[in-house]
PDB file of C-alpha atoms in Angstrom:
ATOM      1  CA  MET A   1       0.000   0.000   0.000  1.00  0.00           C
ATOM      2  CA  THR A   2       1.385   3.396  -0.983  1.00  0.00           C
ATOM      3  CA  ILE A   3       1.287   6.426   1.282  1.00  0.00           C
ATOM      4  CA  ALA A   4      -1.346   7.993  -0.988  1.00  0.00           C
ATOM      5  CA  GLU A   5      -3.498   4.873  -0.683  1.00  0.00           C
ATOM      6  CA  MET A   6      -3.081   4.842   3.099  1.00  0.00           C
ATOM      7  CA  LEU A   7      -4.103   8.502   3.367  1.00  0.00           C
ATOM      8  CA  ALA A   8      -7.150   7.950   1.154  1.00  0.00           C
ATOM      9  CA  ARG A   9      -8.154   4.843   3.127  1.00  0.00           C
ATOM     10  CA  ASN A  10      -7.819   6.583   6.484  1.00  0.00           C
ATOM     11  CA  ALA A  11      -9.715   9.608   5.158  1.00  0.00           C
ATOM     12  CA  ARG A  12     -12.590   7.293   4.171  1.00  0.00           C
ATOM     13  CA  MET A  13     -12.535   5.207   7.348  1.00  0.00           C
ATOM     14  CA  TYR A  14     -11.729   7.897   9.927  1.00  0.00           C
ATOM     15  CA  PRO A  15     -12.525  11.276   8.301  1.00  0.00           C
ATOM     16  CA  ASN A  16     -12.973  13.187  11.560  1.00  0.00           C
ATOM     17  CA  ASP A  17     -10.259  11.494  13.633  1.00  0.00           C
ATOM     18  CA  SER A  18      -6.974  13.264  14.288  1.00  0.00           C
ATOM     19  CA  ALA A  19      -4.197  12.430  11.859  1.00  0.00           C
ATOM     20  CA  LEU A  20      -1.639  14.920  13.148  1.00  0.00           C
ATOM     21  CA  ILE A  21      -1.416  16.754  16.438  1.00  0.00           C
ATOM     22  CA  GLU A  22       1.002  19.588  17.172  1.00  0.00           C
ATOM     23  CA  LEU A  23       1.546  20.490  20.807  1.00  0.00           C
ATOM     24  CA  LYS A  24       3.306  23.573  22.127  1.00  0.00           C
ATOM     25  CA  PRO A  25       2.815  23.276  25.891  1.00  0.00           C
ATOM     26  CA  SER A  26       4.830  26.395  26.672  1.00  0.00           C
ATOM     27  CA  GLU A  27       2.382  28.424  24.575  1.00  0.00           C
ATOM     28  CA  LYS A  28      -0.644  26.314  25.530  1.00  0.00           C
ATOM     29  CA  ILE A  29      -1.306  25.587  21.852  1.00  0.00           C
ATOM     30  CA  ARG A  30      -2.732  22.385  20.444  1.00  0.00           C
ATOM     31  CA  LYS A  31      -3.408  22.117  16.704  1.00  0.00           C
ATOM     32  CA  GLU A  32      -5.036  19.112  15.071  1.00  0.00           C
ATOM     33  CA  ILE A  33      -5.689  18.057  11.505  1.00  0.00           C
ATOM     34  CA  THR A  34      -8.163  15.328  10.576  1.00  0.00           C
ATOM     35  CA  TRP A  35      -7.487  12.496   8.155  1.00  0.00           C
ATOM     36  CA  LYS A  36      -9.922  14.062   5.674  1.00  0.00           C
ATOM     37  CA  VAL A  37      -8.160  17.436   5.719  1.00  0.00           C
ATOM     38  CA  PHE A  38      -4.707  15.797   5.641  1.00  0.00           C
ATOM     39  CA  ASP A  39      -5.703  13.779   2.548  1.00  0.00           C
ATOM     40  CA  GLU A  40      -7.168  16.855   0.821  1.00  0.00           C
ATOM     41  CA  ARG A  41      -4.029  18.902   1.457  1.00  0.00           C
ATOM     42  CA  ALA A  42      -1.721  16.088   0.372  1.00  0.00           C
ATOM     43  CA  ASN A  43      -3.688  15.786  -2.878  1.00  0.00           C
ATOM     44  CA  ARG A  44      -3.396  19.540  -3.478  1.00  0.00           C
ATOM     45  CA  VAL A  45       0.374  19.386  -2.999  1.00  0.00           C
ATOM     46  CA  ALA A  46       0.659  16.337  -5.275  1.00  0.00           C
ATOM     47  CA  ASN A  47      -1.398  18.003  -7.996  1.00  0.00           C
ATOM     48  CA  ALA A  48       0.658  21.194  -7.750  1.00  0.00           C
ATOM     49  CA  LEU A  49       3.847  19.169  -8.194  1.00  0.00           C
ATOM     50  CA  ILE A  50       2.371  17.355 -11.201  1.00  0.00           C
ATOM     51  CA  ASP A  51       1.317  20.699 -12.718  1.00  0.00           C
ATOM     52  CA  ARG A  52       4.940  21.822 -12.418  1.00  0.00           C
ATOM     53  CA  GLY A  53       6.225  18.758 -14.243  1.00  0.00           C
ATOM     54  CA  VAL A  54       7.406  16.712 -11.275  1.00  0.00           C
ATOM     55  CA  SER A  55       7.023  12.970 -11.848  1.00  0.00           C
ATOM     56  CA  LYS A  56       8.294   9.674 -10.522  1.00  0.00           C
TER      57      LYS A  56
END
């Protein structure tokens, strides 16, 4: 399974669960990104790279 396939699968199975969590205790900051949002952003980055001629 590729990373892209794993992201898509997790986005389908766990769309609202946390995929990434950033903690900055000294600043009392906690940021989270869901699997759905992570997959959407990864696809945008991949498509931007393809549009610029990047390939395997």
